[in-house]
Coordinates of C-alpha atoms in Angstrom, one line a residue:
X1 CA 0.0 0.0 0.0
X2 CA 1.4 3.4 -1.0
X3 CA 1.7 6.1 1.6
X4 CA -1.4 8.3 1.5
X5 CA -3.1 10.9 3.6
X6 CA -5.2 8.2 5.4
X7 CA -2.7 7.2 8.1
X8 CA -0.9 10.5 8.8
X9 CA -4.3 12.2 9.0
X10 CA -5.3 9.9 11.9
X11 CA -2.8 11.4 14.3
X12 CA -4.1 14.9 13.4
X13 CA -7.7 13.8 14.0
X14 CA -6.8 12.3 17.4
X15 CA -5.0 15.4 18.4
X16 CA -8.1 17.3 17.5
X17 CA -10.2 15.2 19.7
X18 CA -10.0 17.8 22.5
X19 CA -12.2 19.6 25.0
X20 CA -15.7 18.2 25.3
X21 CA -17.8 20.5 27.4
X22 CA -21.4 21.4 28.1
X23 CA -23.6 23.6 26.1
X24 CA -26.2 25.3 28.2
X25 CA -28.8 27.7 27.0
X26 CA -28.7 30.2 29.8
X27 CA -27.7 33.8 29.9
X28 CA -24.1 35.1 30.3
X29 CA -22.1 34.1 33.3
X30 CA -23.0 36.1 36.4
X31 CA -20.5 39.0 36.9
X32 CA -20.6 38.3 40.7
X33 CA -18.6 35.1 40.1
X34 CA -14.8 35.7 39.9
X35 CA -13.0 34.7 36.7
X36 CA -11.1 31.9 38.6
X37 CA -14.3 30.6 40.2
X38 CA -16.2 30.6 36.9
X39 CA -13.4 28.7 35.1
X40 CA -13.1 26.2 37.9
X41 CA -16.8 25.5 37.8
X42 CA -16.8 25.0 34.1
X43 CA -13.9 22.5 34.5
X44 CA -15.8 20.7 37.1
X45 CA -18.9 20.4 34.9
X46 CA -16.7 19.2 32.0
X47 CA -15.6 16.2 34.1
X48 CA -19.2 15.0 34.2
X49 CA -19.8 14.9 30.4
X50 CA -20.8 11.5 29.0
X51 CA -21.3 12.4 25.3
X52 CA -20.9 15.4 23.1
X53 CA -20.8 16.8 19.6
X54 CA -18.5 19.7 18.5
X55 CA -17.1 21.6 15.5
X56 CA -13.4 22.4 15.2
X57 CA -11.2 24.7 13.1
X58 CA -7.6 26.0 13.2
X59 CA -4.0 25.1 12.5
X60 CA -2.1 22.0 13.7
X61 CA 1.7 21.6 13.6
X62 CA 3.0 20.0 10.3
X63 CA -0.5 19.6 8.9
X64 CA -1.7 23.1 8.1
X65 CA -5.3 24.1 8.4
X66 CA -7.9 21.7 9.6
X67 CA -11.7 21.8 10.0
X68 CA -14.3 19.2 10.9
X69 CA -17.1 18.0 13.1
X70 CA -17.1 15.1 15.6
X71 CA -19.3 13.3 18.1
X72 CA -18.2 11.1 21.0
X73 CA -19.7 8.9 23.7
X74 CA -17.5 8.4 26.7
X75 CA -19.4 5.4 28.1
X76 CA -19.6 3.2 26.1
X77 CA -16.6 4.6 24.2
X78 CA -17.5 5.4 20.6
X79 CA -16.5 8.2 18.3
X80 CA -17.0 9.5 14.7
X81 CA -15.3 12.4 13.0
X82 CA -15.2 13.9 9.6
X83 CA -12.4 16.4 8.9
X84 CA -10.5 18.2 6.1
X85 CA -6.8 19.0 6.1
X86 CA -5.6 21.8 3.9
X87 CA -2.2 23.2 3.1
X88 CA 0.0 20.4 4.4
X89 CA 1.6 17.4 2.8
X90 CA -1.3 15.2 3.8
X91 CA -4.1 17.4 2.5
X92 CA -7.5 15.8 1.9
X93 CA -10.6 14.6 3.6
X94 CA -10.7 12.0 6.3
X95 CA -13.3 10.1 8.4
X96 CA -12.7 8.2 11.6
X97 CA -15.0 5.8 13.5
X98 CA -14.2 4.2 16.9
X99 CA -16.7 1.5 17.8
X100 CA -16.7 -1.9 19.4
X101 CA -13.0 -1.6 20.3
X102 CA -12.0 -1.1 16.7
X103 CA -10.7 2.1 15.0
X104 CA -11.7 2.6 11.4
X105 CA -9.9 5.1 9.2
X106 CA -11.7 6.1 6.0
X107 CA -10.0 7.7 3.0
X108 CA -12.8 7.6 0.4
X109 CA -12.2 7.0 -3.2
X110 CA -8.5 7.9 -3.0
X111 CA -7.9 5.2 -0.4
X112 CA -9.9 2.6 -2.4
X113 CA -7.5 3.1 -5.4
X114 CA -4.6 2.0 -3.2
X115 CA -6.3 -0.8 -1.3
X116 CA -8.0 -3.0 -4.0
X117 CA -11.3 -1.2 -3.6
X118 CA -11.3 -1.0 0.2
X119 CA -11.9 2.6 1.4
X120 CA -11.4 1.9 5.2
X121 CA -8.6 0.5 7.3
X122 CA -9.4 -1.3 10.6
X123 CA -7.2 -1.2 13.7
X124 CA -7.8 -3.5 16.6
X125 CA -8.0 -1.4 19.7
X126 CA -8.7 -4.2 22.2
X127 CA -5.1 -4.6 23.2
X128 CA -3.6 -2.7 26.1
X129 CA -1.4 -0.7 23.7
X130 CA -4.0 -0.1 21.0
X131 CA -3.1 -3.1 19.0
X132 CA -1.7 -3.5 15.4
X133 CA 0.5 -0.5 15.6
X134 CA -2.4 1.8 16.3
X135 CA -0.6 3.6 19.1
X136 CA 2.3 4.4 16.7
X137 CA -0.1 6.4 14.6
X138 CA -1.7 8.2 17.5
X139 CA -4.8 5.9 17.4
X140 CA -4.3 4.8 21.0
X141 CA -5.0 8.4 22.2
X142 CA -8.5 8.1 21.0
X143 CA -9.2 6.1 24.2
X144 CA -8.9 9.2 26.5
X145 CA -11.8 11.5 27.4
X146 CA -11.1 14.8 25.5
X147 CA -13.0 16.9 28.0
X148 CA -9.7 17.3 29.8
X149 CA -8.4 19.9 27.3
X150 CA -11.2 22.3 28.1
X151 CA -10.2 22.4 31.7
X152 CA -6.7 23.7 31.1
X153 CA -7.5 27.4 31.9
X154 CA -8.3 26.2 35.5
X155 CA -4.5 26.0 35.9
X156 CA -3.9 29.6 34.9
X157 CA -2.6 32.1 37.4
X158 CA -3.7 35.2 35.4
X159 CA -7.2 34.3 34.1
X160 CA -9.4 37.4 33.5
X161 CA -12.8 38.4 32.2
X162 CA -12.7 39.8 28.7
X163 CA -16.4 40.5 28.2
X164 CA -19.7 39.1 27.1
X165 CA -20.2 37.5 23.6
X166 CA -22.8 35.4 21.8
X167 CA -21.7 31.9 20.6
X168 CA -24.0 29.8 18.5
X169 CA -26.9 32.0 19.6
X170 CA -26.1 31.7 23.3
X171 CA -24.9 34.5 25.6
X172 CA -21.5 33.7 27.2
X173 CA -18.8 35.3 29.2
X174 CA -15.4 35.3 27.6
X175 CA -12.4 34.6 29.8
X176 CA -8.7 34.4 28.9
X177 CA -5.4 33.6 30.4
X178 CA -2.0 31.9 30.0
X179 CA -1.0 28.6 31.4
X180 CA 2.1 26.5 31.4
X181 CA 2.4 22.7 31.6
X182 CA 4.0 23.1 35.0
X183 CA 0.9 25.1 36.1
X184 CA -1.3 22.3 34.8
X185 CA 0.5 19.6 36.6
X186 CA 0.4 21.6 39.8
X187 CA -3.3 22.2 39.4
X188 CA -3.9 18.4 39.7
X189 CA -3.1 18.4 43.4
X190 CA -6.1 17.6 45.4
X191 CA -8.1 16.3 42.4
X192 CA -9.7 12.8 42.7
X193 CA -7.9 10.0 40.9
X194 CA -10.3 9.7 37.9
X195 CA -10.1 13.5 37.2
X196 CA -6.3 13.5 37.7
X197 CA -5.8 10.6 35.3
X198 CA -7.9 12.1 32.5
X199 CA -6.1 15.5 32.7
X200 CA -2.7 13.9 33.0
X201 CA -3.1 12.0 29.7
X202 CA -4.0 15.3 27.9
X203 CA -1.1 17.2 29.5
X204 CA 1.3 14.4 28.4
X205 CA 0.1 14.7 24.8
X206 CA 1.0 18.4 24.6
X207 CA 4.3 17.7 26.4
X208 CA 5.2 15.3 23.6
X209 CA 4.4 18.0 21.0
X210 CA 6.8 20.4 22.8
X211 CA 4.1 22.9 23.7
X212 CA 5.3 24.4 27.1
X213 CA 2.7 27.1 27.5
X214 CA -0.6 28.2 26.1
X215 CA -2.7 31.3 25.6
X216 CA -6.3 30.2 26.1
X217 CA -9.7 31.7 25.6
X218 CA -12.9 30.2 27.2
X219 CA -16.5 31.1 26.5
X220 CA -18.8 30.0 29.4
X221 CA -22.6 30.2 29.4
X222 CA -25.0 30.9 32.2
X223 CA -25.2 27.3 33.3
X224 CA -21.4 27.3 33.9
X225 CA -20.6 25.1 30.9
X226 CA -17.9 25.9 28.3
X227 CA -19.5 26.7 25.0
X228 CA -16.3 27.3 23.1
X229 CA -12.5 27.5 23.7
X230 CA -9.5 28.5 21.7
X231 CA -6.0 27.2 22.4
X232 CA -2.8 28.7 21.0
X233 CA 0.8 27.7 21.5
X234 CA 4.2 27.0 19.8
X235 CA 5.0 23.3 19.3
X236 CA 8.4 21.9 18.3
X237 CA 7.2 21.6 14.7
X238 CA 5.1 24.7 14.3
X239 CA 2.2 26.7 15.7
X240 CA -1.0 25.3 17.3
X241 CA -4.1 27.4 17.1
X242 CA -7.4 25.5 17.5
X243 CA -10.9 26.6 18.2
X244 CA -13.5 24.1 19.5
X245 CA -17.2 25.0 19.5
X246 CA -19.7 22.7 21.2
X247 CA -23.0 22.0 19.6
X248 CA -24.7 19.7 22.1
X249 CA -23.9 17.5 25.1
X250 CA -25.1 14.4 26.9
X251 CA -27.3 13.4 24.0
X252 CA -27.3 9.9 22.4
X253 CA -24.3 9.2 20.1
X254 CA -24.6 6.2 17.7
X255 CA -21.6 5.1 15.7
X256 CA -21.9 2.2 13.2
X257 CA -18.9 0.3 11.8
X258 CA -18.4 0.7 8.0
X259 CA -19.7 -2.2 5.8
X260 CA -17.3 -5.2 6.0
X261 CA -16.9 -5.3 2.2
X262 CA -15.3 -1.8 2.3
X263 CA -12.9 -2.5 5.1
X264 CA -9.3 -3.7 4.9
X265 CA -8.3 -5.3 8.2
X266 CA -4.7 -4.3 9.2
X267 CA -4.1 -7.6 11.0
X268 CA -5.0 -9.6 7.9
X269 CA -2.9 -7.3 5.7
X270 CA 0.2 -7.8 8.0
X271 CA -0.3 -11.6 7.9
X272 CA -0.5 -11.5 4.2
X273 CA 2.7 -9.5 4.0
X274 CA 4.5 -12.0 6.3
X275 CA 3.3 -14.9 4.2

């Protein structure tokens, strides 16, 4: 199989699986609540999310501009994402589905040309390490709850209120601040084990990218849920500038595996190569 945009784009998509938070319909955040308290409350609410749908756009290191929409269920774990990458060496459209402990990467007609008519690649995710080399491509990171990224501003020492703005028809209060990885790690002190583990995984991901500090904007609605956030930082291989907008939360998410006739199983492909 020739190298195509199918596999490299997977790591981009997984990276973009970040920041699932609530989407309330209330008025703007109460001005009586301090910026630090408002951000902390939104982070607390994010930890309770069980499913969500969101839109993303921005720039990812090495890949250029990206945009897409995704939906994810935390329990049971399932995810679907459609995205477009522009301006990088792996430009093109990509679809990902995570269901029944298997990760499917869809490359459409272009992938089918390279895989005897198969437009999807299947990775077994049942193993501890993601299986079949999935971790090497970033697929293993799809296991984590992406709500953790939206909580990063809770570790800021200079969070401030910017003003009130409307996001997706909902009045919100806009907060902003800077945060370092050291601040994030320190903010985990006193958190319960489940919360700490979720956030640690997300922190480690950015540590591997070489992003030491962020500028972050957070838009919180009147129910103290984050409606949108923007994260900016300089990674080892280029700038990161991503905006996540949340469309709904805690609603049913159904993900169906692609038709078997359209799927190339990586395990079978590897056995064939060995033979």
